[in-house]
Amino acid sequence: MSQSKALELDLTCIYQLWYMSSESDYNASYAKNNTYHCDDNDIMGCSWRLTQLLEKAYTATTKIQALRYTGLALHIVQDFYSHSNWVEIHNFSYLLADIESFHKFPPPSYIQTGYYPDVFFENTKAQFDCYFADKNSMKSFIYGATHDCLNKDSNFTKRGMTYAENSVMTLHELAGEYAIRHSEKIIE
């Protein structure tokens, strides 16, 4: 973001960022579109959407427009780390995903996001197997991985409550730390 459009994070800014990030889940026009959530293993579509929103934020004519597009973009970043196996693979390296470039340069084939809704995936045995995959298996592409299987949106999901390797930090908390670091990079 250029210096002239740099954001001061006052309460209005924080509210707009939070509001639009929340809208991604609750507004039907965003909620049913997998590119706003990095679902259905459409990482390239998620990347394209993120880039589109950031370009709109950078060229917005008002502060409110810029904040709204940025809020939607930050939701995509958060969902990428919560809905993919990136955190399981990179653990505490804090290597940020180049989500913004994945529409031009696809991510490695072992990076995946889960299918949503879970009943969409026809092979129920594959879905079941994903739930019981060990930590090392999560570092590879798992056929049949659903959103619920990979989801780290809270400490109350199966994957979210799992502890990161050699840590007392859960995968949900680690995904959150990745999302915070990536969000800070975007806001700078």
Coordinates of N, CA and C in Angstrom, one line a residue, residues 3-183:
Q3 N 2.4 5.1 0.6 CA 2.4 5.9 1.8 C 1.1 6.8 1.9
S4 N 0.7 7.3 0.7 CA -0.5 8.2 0.8 C -1.8 7.4 1.2
K5 N -1.8 6.1 1.0 CA -3.0 5.4 1.4 C -2.8 4.5 2.6
A6 N -1.7 4.7 3.3 CA -1.4 4.0 4.5 C -2.5 4.1 5.5
L7 N -2.9 3.1 6.2 CA -4.0 3.1 7.1 C -3.5 3.3 8.5
E8 N -4.2 4.2 9.2 CA -4.0 4.3 10.6 C -5.0 3.4 11.3
L9 N -4.6 2.5 12.1 CA -5.5 1.6 12.7 C -6.2 2.2 13.9
D10 N -7.1 3.0 13.6 CA -8.0 3.6 14.7 C -9.2 2.7 14.8
L11 N -10.1 3.0 15.7 CA -11.3 2.1 16.0 C -12.1 1.9 14.7
T12 N -12.3 3.0 13.9 CA -13.1 2.9 12.7 C -12.5 1.9 11.8
C13 N -11.2 2.0 11.6 CA -10.5 1.0 10.7 C -10.6 -0.4 11.2
I14 N -10.4 -0.6 12.5 CA -10.5 -2.0 13.1 C -11.9 -2.5 12.9
Y15 N -12.9 -1.7 13.1 CA -14.3 -2.1 13.0 C -14.6 -2.5 11.5
Q16 N -14.2 -1.7 10.5 CA -14.4 -2.0 9.1 C -13.7 -3.3 8.7
L17 N -12.5 -3.5 9.1 CA -11.7 -4.7 8.8 C -12.4 -5.9 9.4
W18 N -12.8 -5.8 10.7 CA -13.5 -6.9 11.3 C -14.9 -7.2 10.6
Y19 N -15.6 -6.1 10.4 CA -17.0 -6.3 9.8 C -16.9 -7.0 8.5
M20 N -16.0 -6.6 7.6 CA -16.0 -7.2 6.3 C -15.4 -8.6 6.3
S21 N -14.5 -8.8 7.2 CA -14.0 -10.2 7.4 C -15.1 -11.1 7.9
S22 N -16.0 -10.6 8.8 CA -17.1 -11.4 9.2 C -18.2 -11.6 8.1
E23 N -18.3 -10.6 7.3 CA -19.3 -10.6 6.2 C -19.0 -11.8 5.3
S24 N -17.7 -12.2 5.2 CA -17.4 -13.3 4.3 C -18.1 -14.6 4.7
D25 N -18.4 -14.7 6.0 CA -19.0 -15.9 6.4 C -20.6 -15.8 6.5
Y26 N -21.0 -14.6 6.6 CA -22.5 -14.4 6.9 C -23.3 -13.8 5.7
N27 N -22.6 -13.1 4.8 CA -23.3 -12.6 3.6 C -23.4 -13.7 2.6
A28 N -24.5 -14.0 2.1 CA -24.7 -15.1 1.2 C -23.9 -15.0 -0.1
S29 N -23.7 -13.8 -0.6 CA -22.9 -13.6 -1.8 C -21.5 -13.9 -1.6
Y30 N -21.0 -13.9 -0.4 CA -19.6 -14.3 -0.1 C -19.5 -15.7 0.4
A31 N -20.5 -16.0 1.3 CA -20.4 -17.3 2.0 C -20.4 -18.5 1.1
K32 N -21.1 -18.4 0.0 CA -21.3 -19.6 -0.9 C -20.2 -19.6 -2.0
N33 N -19.3 -18.7 -2.0 CA -18.3 -18.6 -3.0 C -16.9 -19.1 -2.4
N34 N -16.5 -20.3 -2.8 CA -15.3 -20.9 -2.2 C -14.0 -20.1 -2.3
T35 N -14.0 -19.1 -3.3 CA -12.8 -18.3 -3.4 C -12.6 -17.3 -2.3
Y36 N -13.7 -17.1 -1.5 CA -13.5 -16.2 -0.3 C -13.1 -17.0 0.9
H37 N -13.0 -18.3 0.8 CA -12.7 -19.2 1.9 C -11.6 -20.2 1.7
C38 N -11.0 -20.2 0.5 CA -10.0 -21.2 0.2 C -10.5 -22.6 0.5
D39 N -11.7 -22.9 0.0 CA -12.3 -24.2 0.1 C -12.2 -25.0 -1.2
D40 N -12.6 -26.2 -1.2 CA -12.8 -27.1 -2.4 C -11.4 -27.2 -3.2
N41 N -10.3 -27.1 -2.4 CA -9.0 -27.2 -3.0 C -8.8 -26.3 -4.2
D42 N -9.5 -25.1 -4.2 CA -9.4 -24.1 -5.2 C -8.4 -23.0 -4.8
I43 N -7.2 -23.4 -4.5 CA -6.2 -22.5 -4.0 C -5.9 -21.4 -5.1
M44 N -5.9 -21.8 -6.3 CA -5.6 -20.8 -7.4 C -6.7 -19.8 -7.4
G45 N -8.0 -20.2 -7.3 CA -9.1 -19.3 -7.3 C -9.1 -18.4 -6.1
C46 N -8.7 -18.9 -4.9 CA -8.5 -18.2 -3.7 C -7.5 -17.1 -3.9
S47 N -6.4 -17.5 -4.5 CA -5.3 -16.5 -4.8 C -5.8 -15.4 -5.7
W48 N -6.5 -15.8 -6.7 CA -7.0 -14.8 -7.7 C -7.9 -13.8 -6.9
R49 N -8.8 -14.3 -6.1 CA -9.7 -13.5 -5.4 C -9.0 -12.5 -4.4
L50 N -8.0 -13.1 -3.7 CA -7.2 -12.3 -2.8 C -6.5 -11.1 -3.6
T51 N -5.9 -11.4 -4.7 CA -5.2 -10.4 -5.5 C -6.2 -9.4 -6.0
Q52 N -7.4 -9.8 -6.4 CA -8.4 -8.9 -6.9 C -8.8 -7.9 -5.8
L53 N -9.1 -8.4 -4.6 CA -9.5 -7.6 -3.5 C -8.4 -6.6 -3.1
L54 N -7.1 -7.1 -3.0 CA -6.1 -6.2 -2.7 C -5.9 -5.1 -3.7
E55 N -6.0 -5.4 -5.0 CA -5.9 -4.4 -6.0 C -7.1 -3.4 -5.8
K56 N -8.3 -3.8 -5.5 CA -9.4 -2.9 -5.3 C -9.1 -2.0 -4.1
A57 N -8.5 -2.6 -3.0 CA -8.2 -1.9 -1.8 C -7.2 -0.8 -2.1
Y58 N -6.1 -1.1 -2.9 CA -5.1 -0.2 -3.2 C -5.6 1.0 -4.1
T59 N -6.6 0.7 -4.9 CA -7.1 1.8 -5.8 C -8.4 2.4 -5.4
A60 N -8.9 2.0 -4.2 CA -10.2 2.6 -3.7 C -10.1 4.1 -3.6
T61 N -11.2 4.7 -3.8 CA -11.2 6.2 -3.7 C -11.6 6.7 -2.3
T62 N -12.0 5.8 -1.4 CA -12.3 6.2 -0.1 C -11.6 5.3 0.9
K63 N -11.4 5.8 2.1 CA -10.8 4.9 3.2 C -11.7 3.8 3.5
I64 N -13.0 4.0 3.6 CA -14.0 2.9 3.9 C -13.9 1.8 2.8
Q65 N -13.9 2.2 1.6 CA -13.8 1.2 0.5 C -12.6 0.4 0.7
A66 N -11.5 1.1 0.9 CA -10.2 0.4 1.0 C -10.2 -0.6 2.2
L67 N -10.8 -0.2 3.3 CA -10.9 -1.0 4.5 C -11.8 -2.2 4.2
R68 N -12.9 -2.0 3.5 CA -13.8 -3.1 3.3 C -13.1 -4.2 2.4
Y69 N -12.5 -3.8 1.3 CA -11.8 -4.8 0.5 C -10.6 -5.5 1.2
T70 N -10.0 -4.7 2.1 CA -8.9 -5.3 2.9 C -9.4 -6.3 3.9
G71 N -10.6 -6.0 4.5 CA -11.2 -6.9 5.4 C -11.5 -8.2 4.7
L72 N -12.1 -8.2 3.5 CA -12.4 -9.4 2.8 C -11.1 -10.2 2.5
A73 N -10.1 -9.4 2.1 CA -8.8 -10.1 1.7 C -8.2 -10.7 3.0
L74 N -8.3 -10.1 4.1 CA -7.7 -10.7 5.3 C -8.4 -11.9 5.7
H75 N -9.7 -12.0 5.5 CA -10.5 -13.2 5.7 C -10.0 -14.4 4.9
I76 N -9.6 -14.1 3.7 CA -9.1 -15.1 2.8 C -7.8 -15.7 3.4
V77 N -6.9 -14.8 3.8 CA -5.6 -15.1 4.4 C -5.9 -16.0 5.6
Q78 N -6.8 -15.6 6.5 CA -7.1 -16.4 7.7 C -7.6 -17.8 7.3
D79 N -8.5 -17.8 6.4 CA -9.1 -19.1 6.0 C -8.1 -20.0 5.3
F80 N -7.1 -19.4 4.6 CA -6.1 -20.3 3.9 C -5.4 -21.1 5.0
Y81 N -4.9 -20.4 6.0 CA -4.1 -21.1 7.1 C -5.0 -22.0 7.9
S82 N -6.3 -21.7 8.1 CA -7.2 -22.5 8.9 C -7.8 -23.7 8.1
H83 N -7.9 -23.5 6.8 CA -8.5 -24.6 6.0 C -7.6 -25.4 5.1
S84 N -6.3 -25.1 5.2 CA -5.3 -25.9 4.4 C -4.4 -26.7 5.3
N85 N -3.5 -27.5 4.7 CA -2.5 -28.2 5.5 C -1.2 -27.5 5.6
W86 N -1.2 -26.2 5.3 CA 0.1 -25.4 5.3 C 0.7 -25.4 6.7
V87 N -0.1 -25.2 7.7 CA 0.5 -25.1 9.1 C 1.0 -26.5 9.5
E88 N 0.4 -27.6 9.2 CA 0.9 -28.9 9.5 C 2.3 -29.1 8.9
I89 N 2.4 -28.6 7.6 CA 3.6 -28.9 6.9 C 4.8 -28.0 7.4
H90 N 4.5 -26.7 7.7 CA 5.6 -25.8 8.0 C 5.7 -25.5 9.5
N91 N 4.8 -26.0 10.3 CA 4.9 -25.9 11.8 C 5.4 -24.6 12.3
F92 N 6.5 -24.5 13.0 CA 6.9 -23.3 13.5 C 8.0 -22.5 12.7
S93 N 8.1 -22.9 11.4 CA 9.0 -22.1 10.6 C 8.5 -20.7 10.3
Y94 N 7.2 -20.6 10.4 CA 6.5 -19.3 10.1 C 6.8 -18.8 8.7
L95 N 7.1 -19.8 7.8 CA 7.2 -19.5 6.4 C 5.8 -19.2 5.8
L96 N 5.6 -17.9 5.4 CA 4.3 -17.5 4.9 C 4.1 -18.0 3.5
A97 N 2.8 -18.5 3.3 CA 2.5 -18.9 1.9 C 2.4 -17.7 1.0
D98 N 2.8 -17.9 -0.2 CA 2.7 -16.8 -1.2 C 1.4 -16.9 -1.9
I99 N 0.3 -16.8 -1.1 CA -1.0 -16.9 -1.5 C -1.3 -16.0 -2.7
E100 N -0.8 -14.8 -2.6 CA -1.0 -13.8 -3.6 C -0.5 -14.2 -5.0
S101 N 0.4 -15.1 -5.1 CA 1.0 -15.5 -6.4 C 0.5 -16.9 -6.9
F102 N -0.2 -17.6 -6.0 CA -0.6 -19.0 -6.4 C -1.5 -19.0 -7.6
H103 N -2.2 -18.0 -8.0 CA -3.0 -18.0 -9.3 C -2.0 -17.9 -10.5
K104 N -0.8 -17.5 -10.3 CA 0.2 -17.4 -11.4 C 1.1 -18.6 -11.4
F105 N 1.5 -19.0 -10.2 CA 2.4 -20.1 -9.9 C 1.8 -21.0 -8.9
P106 N 1.2 -22.1 -9.4 CA 0.4 -23.0 -8.5 C 1.3 -23.5 -7.3
P107 N 0.6 -23.7 -6.2 CA 1.4 -24.1 -5.0 C 1.8 -25.6 -5.2
P108 N 2.7 -26.1 -4.4 CA 3.1 -27.5 -4.5 C 1.9 -28.4 -4.4
S109 N 1.9 -29.5 -5.1 CA 0.8 -30.4 -5.2 C 0.4 -31.0 -3.8
Y110 N 1.2 -31.0 -2.8 CA 0.9 -31.5 -1.5 C 0.1 -30.5 -0.6
I111 N 0.0 -29.3 -1.1 CA -0.8 -28.3 -0.3 C -2.2 -28.4 -0.8
Q112 N -3.1 -28.5 0.2 CA -4.5 -28.7 -0.2 C -5.5 -28.0 0.8
T113 N -6.7 -27.7 0.4 CA -7.7 -27.3 1.3 C -8.9 -28.3 1.2
G114 N -9.7 -28.3 2.1 CA -10.8 -29.3 2.2 C -12.0 -28.9 1.4
Y115 N -12.8 -29.9 1.0 CA -14.0 -29.7 0.3 C -15.1 -29.4 1.2
Y116 N -15.9 -28.4 0.7 CA -17.1 -27.9 1.5 C -18.3 -27.8 0.6
P117 N -19.5 -28.2 1.1 CA -19.7 -28.8 2.4 C -19.2 -30.3 2.4
D118 N -19.0 -30.8 3.5 CA -18.4 -32.1 3.6 C -19.1 -33.2 2.9
V119 N -20.4 -33.1 2.9 CA -21.2 -34.2 2.2 C -21.0 -34.1 0.7
F120 N -20.4 -33.1 0.2 CA -20.2 -32.9 -1.3 C -19.3 -34.0 -1.8
F121 N -18.3 -34.4 -1.0 CA -17.3 -35.4 -1.4 C -18.0 -36.8 -1.4
E122 N -18.0 -37.5 -2.5 CA -18.7 -38.8 -2.6 C -18.1 -40.0 -1.9
N123 N -16.8 -40.0 -1.8 CA -16.1 -41.1 -1.2 C -16.1 -41.0 0.3
T124 N -17.1 -41.6 1.0 CA -17.2 -41.4 2.5 C -16.0 -42.1 3.2
K125 N -15.5 -43.2 2.6 CA -14.4 -43.9 3.3 C -13.1 -43.0 3.3
A126 N -12.9 -42.3 2.2 CA -11.8 -41.3 2.1 C -12.0 -40.2 3.1
Q127 N -13.2 -39.7 3.2 CA -13.5 -38.7 4.2 C -13.2 -39.2 5.6
F128 N -13.6 -40.4 5.9 CA -13.4 -41.0 7.2 C -11.9 -41.2 7.5
D129 N -11.2 -41.7 6.5 CA -9.7 -41.9 6.7 C -9.0 -40.6 7.0
C130 N -9.5 -39.5 6.4 CA -8.8 -38.2 6.7 C -8.9 -37.8 8.2
Y131 N -10.0 -38.1 8.8 CA -10.2 -37.8 10.2 C -9.2 -38.5 11.1
F132 N -8.7 -39.6 10.7 CA -7.8 -40.4 11.5 C -6.4 -40.4 11.0
A133 N -6.1 -39.5 10.0 CA -4.8 -39.4 9.5 C -3.8 -38.9 10.6
D134 N -2.6 -39.5 10.6 CA -1.7 -39.0 11.6 C -1.1 -37.7 11.2
K135 N -0.3 -37.0 12.0 CA 0.3 -35.7 11.7 C 1.2 -35.7 10.5
N136 N 1.9 -36.8 10.3 CA 2.8 -36.9 9.1 C 2.0 -37.0 7.8
S137 N 0.9 -37.7 7.9 CA 0.0 -37.9 6.7 C -0.6 -36.5 6.3
M138 N -0.8 -35.6 7.3 CA -1.3 -34.3 7.0 C -0.4 -33.4 6.2
K139 N 0.9 -33.8 6.1 CA 1.9 -33.1 5.4 C 1.9 -33.4 3.9
S140 N 1.0 -34.3 3.5 CA 0.8 -34.7 2.1 C -0.6 -34.5 1.7
F141 N -0.8 -34.6 0.4 CA -2.2 -34.5 -0.1 C -2.9 -35.7 0.3
I142 N -4.1 -35.5 0.9 CA -4.9 -36.6 1.3 C -6.2 -36.6 0.5
Y143 N -6.4 -37.7 -0.3 CA -7.6 -37.8 -1.1 C -8.8 -37.9 -0.2
G144 N -9.8 -37.1 -0.5 CA -11.0 -37.1 0.3 C -11.0 -36.1 1.5
A145 N -10.0 -35.3 1.6 CA -9.9 -34.3 2.7 C -11.0 -33.3 2.6
T146 N -11.8 -33.2 3.6 CA -13.0 -32.3 3.6 C -12.6 -31.1 4.5
H147 N -13.5 -30.1 4.4 CA -13.3 -28.9 5.2 C -13.2 -29.3 6.7
D148 N -14.2 -30.1 7.1 CA -14.2 -30.5 8.5 C -13.0 -31.2 8.9
C149 N -12.4 -32.0 8.1 CA -11.2 -32.7 8.4 C -10.0 -31.8 8.6
L150 N -9.8 -30.8 7.7 CA -8.7 -29.9 7.8 C -8.9 -28.7 8.6
N151 N -10.1 -28.4 9.0 CA -10.5 -27.1 9.6 C -9.9 -26.9 11.0
K152 N -9.2 -25.7 11.1 CA -8.6 -25.3 12.3 C -9.2 -23.9 12.7
D153 N -10.5 -23.7 12.4 CA -11.1 -22.4 12.7 C -11.3 -22.2 14.2
S154 N -11.2 -23.2 15.0 CA -11.3 -23.0 16.5 C -10.6 -24.2 17.2
N155 N -10.5 -24.0 18.5 CA -9.9 -25.1 19.3 C -10.9 -26.2 19.6
F156 N -12.1 -26.1 19.0 CA -13.1 -27.1 19.3 C -13.3 -28.0 18.1
T157 N -12.5 -27.8 17.0 CA -12.6 -28.8 15.9 C -11.5 -29.8 16.1
K158 N -11.7 -31.0 15.5 CA -10.7 -32.1 15.7 C -9.3 -31.7 15.3
R159 N -9.1 -31.0 14.2 CA -7.8 -30.6 13.8 C -7.3 -29.4 14.6
G160 N -8.2 -28.5 14.9 CA -7.9 -27.3 15.6 C -7.4 -27.5 17.0
M161 N -8.0 -28.6 17.7 CA -7.5 -28.8 19.0 C -6.3 -29.7 19.1
T162 N -5.8 -30.2 18.0 CA -4.6 -31.0 17.9 C -3.4 -30.1 18.2
Y163 N -2.5 -30.7 19.0 CA -1.3 -29.9 19.3 C -0.3 -29.9 18.2
A164 N 0.3 -28.8 17.9 CA 1.4 -28.7 16.9 C 2.5 -29.6 17.4
E165 N 3.4 -30.0 16.5 CA 4.5 -30.8 16.8 C 5.4 -30.2 17.9
N166 N 5.7 -31.0 18.9 CA 6.6 -30.6 19.9 C 6.2 -29.2 20.6
S167 N 4.9 -29.1 20.9 CA 4.4 -27.8 21.4 C 3.2 -28.1 22.3
V168 N 2.9 -27.0 23.1 CA 1.6 -27.0 23.8 C 0.6 -26.1 23.1
M169 N 1.0 -25.6 21.9 CA 0.2 -24.7 21.1 C -0.6 -25.6 20.2
T170 N -1.9 -25.3 20.1 CA -2.8 -26.0 19.2 C -2.6 -25.6 17.7
L171 N -3.0 -26.4 16.8 CA -2.9 -26.1 15.4 C -3.8 -24.8 15.1
H172 N -4.9 -24.7 15.8 CA -5.8 -23.5 15.6 C -5.0 -22.3 16.0
E173 N -4.3 -22.3 17.1 CA -3.5 -21.2 17.6 C -2.3 -20.9 16.7
L174 N -1.7 -21.9 16.1 CA -0.6 -21.8 15.2 C -1.1 -21.2 13.9
A175 N -2.2 -21.7 13.4 CA -2.8 -21.1 12.2 C -3.2 -19.6 12.4
G176 N -3.6 -19.3 13.6 CA -3.9 -17.9 13.9 C -2.7 -17.1 13.8
E177 N -1.6 -17.6 14.4 CA -0.3 -16.8 14.3 C 0.2 -16.6 12.9
Y178 N 0.1 -17.6 12.1 CA 0.4 -17.5 10.6 C -0.5 -16.4 10.0
A179 N -1.8 -16.4 10.3 CA -2.7 -15.4 9.7 C -2.4 -14.0 10.2
I180 N -2.0 -13.9 11.4 CA -1.7 -12.6 12.0 C -0.4 -12.0 11.2
R181 N 0.6 -12.9 11.1 CA 1.8 -12.4 10.5 C 1.6 -12.1 9.0
H182 N 0.8 -12.9 8.3 CA 0.5 -12.6 6.9 C -0.3 -11.3 6.8
S183 N -1.3 -11.1 7.7 CA -2.1 -9.9 7.7 C -1.3 -8.7 7.9

